[in-house]
Coordinates of C-alpha atoms in Angstrom, one line a residue:
M128 CA 102.9 116.4 180.6
A129 CA 105.6 118.7 179.4
E130 CA 109.2 117.5 179.3
V131 CA 112.0 119.2 180.4
C132 CA 115.6 119.6 179.3
M133 CA 118.4 118.2 181.3
D134 CA 119.9 121.4 181.5
M135 CA 117.7 122.8 184.1
P136 CA 119.4 124.9 186.5
S137 CA 117.6 123.7 189.5
L138 CA 119.1 120.2 189.6
T139 CA 121.9 119.7 191.6
G140 CA 122.8 116.7 190.6
F141 CA 122.0 114.5 187.3
P142 CA 121.2 110.6 186.1
G143 CA 123.6 108.5 186.0
Q144 CA 125.6 110.4 188.4
P145 CA 126.6 108.4 191.7
A146 CA 124.4 108.6 194.5
G147 CA 126.2 110.9 197.0
S148 CA 125.1 113.7 199.8
R149 CA 123.0 115.8 197.0
L150 CA 121.7 112.9 195.0
A151 CA 119.9 110.2 195.7
Y152 CA 117.4 107.4 193.6
A153 CA 114.1 105.8 194.3
S154 CA 111.9 103.3 192.2
E155 CA 108.7 104.5 191.6
R156 CA 107.6 101.2 193.7
E157 CA 109.4 102.7 197.3
S158 CA 106.8 102.9 199.8
T159 CA 105.7 106.9 200.6
T160 CA 107.9 106.4 204.2
G161 CA 110.8 105.1 202.4
L162 CA 110.4 108.0 199.8
A163 CA 109.7 110.9 202.9
E164 CA 112.4 109.4 204.8
T165 CA 114.6 110.2 201.6
L166 CA 113.6 113.6 201.4
A167 CA 113.4 115.3 204.9
A168 CA 117.1 113.0 205.5
L169 CA 118.1 115.7 202.2
A170 CA 115.7 118.5 203.5
N171 CA 118.1 118.3 207.1
A172 CA 121.5 118.6 205.0
H173 CA 121.8 120.7 202.3
G174 CA 118.8 120.0 200.1
G175 CA 119.4 118.3 196.6
T176 CA 117.7 115.7 193.9
L177 CA 115.8 112.6 194.5
I178 CA 115.6 110.7 190.8
V179 CA 112.7 108.6 190.6
S180 CA 112.8 105.9 188.1
G181 CA 111.0 102.6 187.4
G182 CA 114.7 100.7 187.8
R183 CA 116.1 101.1 191.2
G184 CA 118.9 102.7 192.2
T185 CA 121.5 104.0 189.1
S186 CA 120.1 101.1 187.1
L187 CA 117.6 103.5 185.4
A188 CA 114.4 102.5 183.3
A189 CA 111.5 104.4 182.4
L190 CA 108.5 105.0 184.1
H191 CA 105.4 103.0 184.3
N192 CA 103.0 105.8 185.3
P193 CA 104.6 109.4 185.7
A194 CA 101.7 110.9 187.0
A195 CA 101.3 108.3 190.1
A196 CA 104.9 108.8 190.7
I197 CA 104.4 112.5 191.0
E198 CA 101.3 112.0 193.2
M199 CA 103.5 109.8 195.7
V200 CA 106.1 111.7 195.7
L201 CA 104.2 115.3 196.7
A202 CA 102.2 112.8 199.2
A203 CA 105.6 111.9 200.8
A204 CA 106.5 115.4 201.1
L205 CA 103.0 116.1 203.0
S206 CA 103.8 113.2 205.1
C207 CA 106.5 114.7 206.5
T208 CA 107.0 116.6 210.0
P209 CA 106.6 119.4 209.5
P210 CA 104.9 119.2 206.0
L211 CA 108.0 119.5 203.4
I212 CA 107.4 122.1 200.9
I213 CA 109.6 121.5 197.5
P214 CA 108.7 122.5 193.7
L215 CA 106.5 120.3 191.7
P216 CA 108.3 117.2 190.6
Q217 CA 109.4 117.8 187.1
I218 CA 109.5 115.0 183.9
I219 CA 112.5 115.0 182.4
E220 CA 114.2 113.1 179.5
H221 CA 117.1 110.7 180.1
Q222 CA 118.7 108.4 177.3
G223 CA 115.0 108.3 176.3
M224 CA 113.4 107.2 179.2
S225 CA 110.9 109.5 181.2
L226 CA 112.4 110.1 184.8
L227 CA 111.2 112.3 187.7
A228 CA 113.7 115.1 189.4
V229 CA 112.7 115.9 192.6
E230 CA 114.0 118.8 194.1
V231 CA 114.8 119.6 197.6
P232 CA 115.3 123.1 198.5
S233 CA 119.1 124.1 200.3
G234 CA 118.3 126.7 203.4
L235 CA 114.7 125.2 204.6
P236 CA 114.3 126.8 208.1
Y237 CA 113.0 123.6 210.1
V238 CA 113.6 120.5 210.9
Y239 CA 112.1 117.3 209.1
A240 CA 110.9 114.4 210.8
V241 CA 109.2 111.2 209.6
Q242 CA 107.2 108.8 211.6
G243 CA 109.2 110.7 214.7
R244 CA 112.6 109.6 213.3
Y245 CA 115.5 112.2 212.5
L246 CA 117.3 111.6 209.4
R247 CA 120.2 113.3 207.7
R248 CA 121.9 113.1 204.3
E249 CA 125.5 111.4 204.8
G250 CA 127.5 110.6 201.7
A251 CA 125.0 108.1 199.7
N252 CA 122.5 107.3 203.1
N253 CA 120.4 108.5 205.1
V254 CA 121.2 108.2 208.5
P255 CA 119.7 109.0 212.0
L256 CA 120.8 112.3 213.5
S257 CA 122.3 111.6 216.7
P258 CA 121.1 113.7 220.0
A259 CA 123.8 116.1 219.6
A260 CA 123.8 116.4 215.9
L261 CA 119.9 116.9 216.6
H262 CA 120.3 119.1 218.4
R263 CA 122.8 121.5 216.5
L264 CA 120.2 121.2 213.9
F265 CA 117.3 122.7 216.1
S266 CA 119.8 125.4 217.2
E267 CA 120.5 126.6 213.9
R268 CA 117.3 126.3 212.2
A269 CA 115.5 128.1 215.4
D270 CA 112.6 130.1 213.4
V271 CA 109.2 129.8 214.6
G272 CA 107.8 129.3 211.4
W273 CA 105.3 131.9 211.7
E274 CA 103.7 131.7 208.5
R275 CA 102.8 128.1 209.3
Q276 CA 100.5 129.1 211.9
T277 CA 97.0 129.8 211.3
P278 CA 95.3 133.5 212.8
P279 CA 92.5 133.2 214.9
G280 CA 88.9 133.5 213.2
A281 CA 90.8 132.6 209.7
S282 CA 88.9 130.6 207.0
L283 CA 88.4 130.0 203.3
Q284 CA 86.2 133.0 202.8
E285 CA 89.0 135.3 203.4
L286 CA 91.2 133.8 200.4
D287 CA 90.0 135.4 196.8
S288 CA 89.0 132.6 195.2
D289 CA 90.2 133.9 191.5
L290 CA 93.9 134.3 192.5
I291 CA 93.4 130.7 193.8
T292 CA 92.1 129.8 190.6
A293 CA 94.9 131.7 188.3
Y294 CA 97.6 130.3 190.3
A295 CA 96.4 126.8 190.2
R296 CA 96.0 126.9 186.5
R297 CA 99.8 129.0 186.6
V298 CA 100.7 125.7 188.1
G299 CA 98.8 123.1 185.8
P300 CA 98.1 119.7 186.3
P301 CA 98.3 117.3 188.1
A302 CA 99.0 120.0 191.3
G303 CA 96.5 122.7 189.5
D304 CA 93.7 119.6 189.3
D305 CA 92.7 120.7 192.8
P306 CA 93.3 124.1 194.1
L307 CA 93.3 123.4 197.9
A308 CA 95.1 120.6 197.8
L309 CA 97.9 122.4 196.1
L310 CA 97.5 125.4 198.6
T311 CA 98.0 122.7 201.8
R312 CA 101.1 121.3 199.8
R313 CA 102.6 124.8 199.5
G314 CA 101.7 125.3 203.2
C315 CA 98.9 127.7 202.6
L316 CA 96.1 125.6 204.5
I317 CA 96.4 123.3 207.1
D318 CA 93.1 121.1 207.8
G319 CA 91.3 123.5 205.7
I320 CA 92.2 126.8 207.4
P321 CA 94.5 129.3 205.8
T322 CA 97.9 129.8 207.3
N323 CA 99.4 133.4 207.5
A324 CA 101.4 132.3 204.2
G325 CA 98.4 131.8 202.7
L326 CA 96.8 134.8 203.8
L327 CA 99.6 136.9 202.4
L328 CA 99.8 135.4 199.2
F329 CA 95.7 135.3 198.5
G330 CA 94.0 137.1 200.9
R331 CA 91.1 139.2 200.2
D332 CA 92.1 142.3 202.8
V333 CA 95.6 141.6 203.7
A334 CA 95.3 145.5 205.1
A335 CA 93.1 144.5 207.5
R336 CA 94.8 141.3 208.8
F337 CA 98.4 142.3 208.0
P338 CA 98.7 146.2 208.1
Q339 CA 102.7 144.9 208.1
A340 CA 103.3 143.9 205.2
E341 CA 103.1 147.3 203.5
L342 CA 105.0 148.8 201.2
T343 CA 105.9 152.4 201.3
L344 CA 107.9 153.9 198.0
V345 CA 109.4 157.1 198.0
S346 CA 111.1 158.6 195.3
Y347 CA 113.6 162.1 196.1
R348 CA 115.0 164.3 192.8
G349 CA 118.2 164.6 195.2
R350 CA 120.9 162.6 196.8
E351 CA 118.8 163.3 200.6
P352 CA 115.5 163.3 201.6
A353 CA 113.5 166.6 201.1
D354 CA 110.1 168.1 201.7
T355 CA 109.1 167.5 197.3
F356 CA 108.6 164.0 197.3
E357 CA 106.2 161.1 195.4
R358 CA 105.2 158.3 197.4
E359 CA 102.9 155.4 197.3
D360 CA 101.7 152.8 199.9
I361 CA 100.8 149.3 198.8
C362 CA 99.4 146.6 200.7
A363 CA 98.2 143.6 198.8
P364 CA 98.4 139.9 198.4
L365 CA 102.2 139.7 197.6
P366 CA 102.4 138.5 194.3
E367 CA 100.2 141.7 193.4
A368 CA 102.0 144.1 195.8
I369 CA 105.3 142.6 193.9
R370 CA 104.1 143.8 190.4
R371 CA 102.8 147.2 191.4
A372 CA 105.6 148.2 193.4
E373 CA 108.1 146.8 190.5
R374 CA 105.8 149.1 188.2
W375 CA 106.1 152.3 190.5
L376 CA 109.7 152.3 190.3
N377 CA 110.3 151.8 186.8
E378 CA 108.3 154.6 186.3
H379 CA 109.6 156.8 188.8
M380 CA 113.3 155.6 187.7
R381 CA 114.7 158.4 185.7
K382 CA 115.7 156.9 182.0
G383 CA 117.7 158.4 179.4
S384 CA 118.7 157.9 175.4
R385 CA 120.8 159.1 173.6
M386 CA 121.6 158.9 169.6
I387 CA 125.1 157.2 168.1
G388 CA 124.2 157.9 164.6
L389 CA 120.8 156.9 163.7
E390 CA 120.7 154.1 166.6
R391 CA 119.5 154.9 170.1
E392 CA 121.2 153.7 172.9
D393 CA 118.8 153.5 176.3
W394 CA 120.4 153.6 179.6
T395 CA 118.9 153.6 183.0
Q396 CA 119.1 154.9 186.9
F397 CA 119.4 151.8 188.0
P398 CA 119.9 148.7 186.3
P399 CA 116.4 147.7 186.4
G400 CA 117.0 143.7 186.7
A401 CA 118.9 144.5 190.3
V402 CA 116.3 146.6 191.5
R403 CA 113.7 143.8 191.2
E404 CA 115.5 141.4 192.7
A405 CA 115.7 143.6 195.9
L406 CA 112.5 144.3 195.9
V407 CA 111.7 140.8 195.3
N408 CA 113.7 139.8 197.9
A409 CA 112.7 142.1 200.5
V410 CA 109.1 140.4 200.2
A411 CA 110.0 137.2 200.0
H412 CA 112.5 136.7 202.9
R413 CA 111.6 139.9 205.2
D414 CA 110.3 138.8 209.2
Y415 CA 106.4 139.5 208.5
A416 CA 106.3 138.5 212.6
T417 CA 107.5 141.8 213.4
R418 CA 104.5 144.2 213.7
G419 CA 104.6 148.3 213.5
E420 CA 106.7 148.6 210.3
G421 CA 106.7 147.4 206.5
I422 CA 109.4 147.7 203.9
R423 CA 110.5 151.0 202.6
I424 CA 111.9 151.4 199.6
T425 CA 113.6 154.9 198.9
M426 CA 114.9 156.1 195.8
F427 CA 117.8 158.6 195.5
S428 CA 119.2 160.5 192.1
D429 CA 122.1 158.2 193.2
R430 CA 121.6 155.2 194.9
L431 CA 118.3 152.9 196.1
E432 CA 117.6 152.2 199.4
V433 CA 115.5 148.9 200.1
Y434 CA 114.8 147.8 204.2
S435 CA 112.9 144.9 205.1
P436 CA 112.0 144.0 208.9
G437 CA 114.0 141.3 210.4
R438 CA 117.4 140.7 210.5
L439 CA 119.4 138.1 208.6
P440 CA 117.7 134.7 209.2
G441 CA 119.1 131.3 210.6
H442 CA 122.9 131.1 209.9
V443 CA 123.7 133.7 207.2
T444 CA 125.7 136.4 208.0
L445 CA 126.9 139.8 206.2
D446 CA 130.0 137.7 205.8
N447 CA 129.1 134.9 204.0
I448 CA 125.3 136.1 202.7
R449 CA 126.7 135.4 199.1
A450 CA 127.1 131.6 199.5
E451 CA 124.7 130.6 202.0
R452 CA 121.3 129.6 201.8
F453 CA 118.5 130.1 204.5
S454 CA 114.9 130.8 203.4
R455 CA 112.8 132.4 206.7
N456 CA 109.3 131.9 204.8
P457 CA 109.6 128.7 202.5
A458 CA 106.2 128.3 201.7
I459 CA 105.7 132.3 200.2
V460 CA 109.3 131.9 198.5
Q461 CA 107.6 128.6 196.3
V462 CA 104.1 130.0 195.8
L463 CA 106.2 133.3 194.1
A464 CA 108.7 130.8 192.5
D465 CA 105.6 128.8 191.3
L466 CA 104.6 132.3 189.8
G467 CA 107.9 133.1 188.4
L468 CA 108.8 136.2 190.6
V469 CA 111.6 134.4 192.3
E470 CA 114.1 131.8 191.6
R471 CA 113.4 128.8 194.0
L472 CA 117.1 128.2 194.5
G473 CA 117.4 131.9 196.3
Y474 CA 120.6 133.5 193.8
G475 CA 118.9 136.9 194.0
I476 CA 122.1 138.2 195.4
D477 CA 124.4 136.9 192.9
R478 CA 122.3 138.1 189.8
M479 CA 121.8 141.6 191.6
L480 CA 125.5 142.1 191.7
R481 CA 126.3 140.8 188.1
Q482 CA 123.5 143.4 186.8
L483 CA 125.5 146.1 188.7
A484 CA 128.3 144.9 187.6
S485 CA 127.4 144.8 183.9
A486 CA 125.8 148.4 184.1
G487 CA 129.7 149.8 185.3
L488 CA 128.7 150.5 188.7
P489 CA 130.2 149.1 192.1
P490 CA 128.7 146.2 194.3
A491 CA 125.7 146.8 196.4
T492 CA 125.8 147.4 199.9
F493 CA 124.3 145.2 202.8
R494 CA 123.8 146.2 206.3
E495 CA 121.8 144.6 209.5
T496 CA 120.4 147.6 211.5
A497 CA 119.0 147.4 215.1
A498 CA 115.8 145.4 213.8
G499 CA 116.0 144.9 210.1
F500 CA 118.2 144.5 207.3
L501 CA 119.4 147.0 204.3
V502 CA 120.3 147.0 200.7
I503 CA 121.7 149.7 199.1
L504 CA 122.0 149.8 195.1
P505 CA 124.3 152.1 193.8
G506 CA 123.1 154.7 190.8
Q507 CA 124.6 157.5 189.3
P508 CA 122.4 161.1 188.8
M509 CA 121.7 160.4 184.6
A510 CA 123.5 163.7 183.8
E511 CA 126.9 162.1 184.4
A512 CA 126.2 159.2 183.8
V513 CA 126.3 158.8 179.9
P514 CA 127.9 161.5 178.1
G515 CA 125.5 162.9 175.4
G516 CA 122.6 161.4 177.1
V517 CA 119.1 162.6 177.5
D518 CA 116.8 162.1 180.4
T519 CA 114.0 161.0 178.4
A520 CA 111.2 159.9 181.6
A521 CA 109.3 162.9 181.5
W522 CA 108.5 161.9 177.3
R523 CA 107.7 158.5 178.5
R524 CA 104.7 159.7 181.1
M525 CA 103.6 161.9 178.1
G526 CA 102.8 158.4 176.3
L527 CA 105.2 159.4 173.5
N528 CA 106.0 156.2 171.0
D529 CA 109.7 155.2 170.5
R530 CA 110.1 156.8 167.2
Q531 CA 108.9 160.1 168.3
I532 CA 111.3 160.2 171.4
D533 CA 114.0 159.4 168.7
A534 CA 113.3 162.3 166.7
L535 CA 113.5 164.3 169.9
L536 CA 116.8 162.9 170.8
F537 CA 118.0 163.9 167.3
V538 CA 116.7 167.3 167.6
V539 CA 119.1 167.7 170.5
E540 CA 122.1 166.3 168.9
H541 CA 121.7 167.8 165.6
E542 CA 119.4 170.7 167.0
R543 CA 116.7 169.9 163.8
I544 CA 115.0 166.9 162.1
T545 CA 113.1 166.6 158.9
N546 CA 111.0 163.9 157.7
R547 CA 113.5 162.0 155.7
D548 CA 115.8 161.9 158.8
L549 CA 113.1 160.2 160.9
Q550 CA 112.2 157.9 157.9
E551 CA 115.6 156.9 157.7
M552 CA 115.7 155.8 161.8
H553 CA 112.5 153.8 160.8
P554 CA 112.4 152.5 157.1
D555 CA 109.5 150.1 157.6
V556 CA 107.2 152.8 158.8
S557 CA 105.1 154.6 156.6
P558 CA 106.1 158.3 155.3
E559 CA 102.4 158.8 156.3
T560 CA 103.1 157.9 160.3
I561 CA 106.0 159.3 160.1
R562 CA 104.3 163.2 159.2
R563 CA 101.6 162.5 161.9
D564 CA 104.2 161.4 164.3
L565 CA 105.8 165.1 164.0
S566 CA 103.0 166.9 164.0
D567 CA 101.9 165.6 167.2
L568 CA 105.4 166.9 168.8
V569 CA 104.5 170.2 167.1
S570 CA 100.8 170.0 168.6
R571 CA 102.4 168.8 171.8
G572 CA 104.7 172.3 171.7
L573 CA 107.8 170.2 171.9
L574 CA 108.8 170.9 168.6
L575 CA 108.7 173.8 166.2
K576 CA 107.7 173.4 162.4
V577 CA 110.0 175.6 160.4
G578 CA 109.5 176.2 156.7
D579 CA 107.2 174.4 154.2
K580 CA 106.6 171.7 151.8
R581 CA 110.2 170.0 151.1
A582 CA 111.8 172.8 152.6
T583 CA 110.3 171.9 156.4
Y584 CA 112.2 170.6 159.5
Y585 CA 111.4 170.5 162.8
I586 CA 113.3 172.6 165.9
L587 CA 113.2 172.3 169.6
K588 CA 110.5 174.8 170.9

C-alpha cells in the first residue's frame, strides 16, 4: 500500500487535532453502521475528514489491518442511502503510525441517511436533524440525481470493458481488484445495471444514448463569428472527450515565441491551464438531463467562450461561486478525479483565475443564461500580446522541432543565421544535426541558403 504524506491538500483535518465539525475519529473496530453515521453526518454538513486508527478517538494507534479498514469504510459509505461516493481512503503516516484518512467531499447534492436516520455533524458530534433542519437541507439539495438513474434497457454490454479495466488499473488495489464493485461504489452501477453516469463515462456508444453529451469546438480568426472557421464535434466517453477537446484547443490556440539573446521565450493566446479548467468544469458539472444542446466552446482572437447547459446548481450563485462548493454530478466528478482530470475538491475556478492573473490577463467573466452557464476567458491578439513576438503555430503544425523554430525566430530578429549561431543556442546537439535542421528548412521553402562553405548563412525566403 502506497504511503501518502501528511501535506496532502485534500485533507481538511490532521491527526492529533481535536475533533470538530470537519474532523472526526473512529477505531478500526467501529461497526459499519457507526462509520456510516459519521460519514453521512459529515456529508450532510460541509464535508470533512475521518481518521481511522487502531486506537479510540484522538488516542491514536497504528492500524492492525489497513486493507480491512479500507474495505470497512467503503462498505460503510455504500450502506448509506443513497450510497455515498467518496475518494478512495488513503493510508497516511503519522508519528510512525499507519492511519487511514477518509475524505468526505463538500458540496454534495444529496441528503444521506443510515438505516432511516438523518444525522449532521455539529461540533465534534453527529446529531439527528430536526424535521425543520431536514426539510431545509432537502430544499437546498433539491437535484433529482439524474446521473444515478438507470436508463431503460441499459445493460453491462453497453460498457467498454477496456475502459473499465484501464480505470480500475489506474485506481489500483484494493478498489481495482474487482472493477464492477469499484463501479458500484462510484455510482456507475446499481444492482449490476449501468447508471447514466456509468454510460457517460464508460459507454461504447455515448452518442447513441446521450447525443446531448456532444462537445462542439469552433475557432474563428477574428473577434466575431465569420464565414471562415474550423470546427470539431466530439461525442465520446467523458474522459476521452476531455482529452480530445484539450488537444484540439491546444492545437488551434495561437502560440508564439521571441528570442531574448540566445534564449527563446514562449507565449500563448490563452493560459493553457485556465483553458483546461474551463473545459473540465464544463464537462464535469453540466446538466446532462438537459437534452437538445451540448457544450459549446468558441475560440476568438481575444477570448474563449465556454458554454454548458444548466444553470448554477444548488445554492451556488454568481456572487458566491468562488467560495461555495456544490457538485451536480458527484459520480462523474469522482471518476474524473480518479483519472487525474479534475481536482475532487472543486477549486478549479480559483486556479483558473490565478493562471489568468499570472499571464497578466483580467479575470474570467461568469454569466448565467436562460438555460445555461457561460465562462469567458480573456485573451489578446498575438500581435499585441508580446512586443517582438512571432506566431509560431503554423510552424508547429508543420512539425518543425524546437531547434528549427529557434532558427526561424533568430532570423526574424537578426535577419540571418549561420550554423554557428544555431550551434551556440543548442551546444549539446551535434553539428551534423544542426546542418540537417537548416537544410530541412531550406527544402521546406522557409529559408534561403546564401554563400558557400564557411561563408554560408540563411535568410527568410
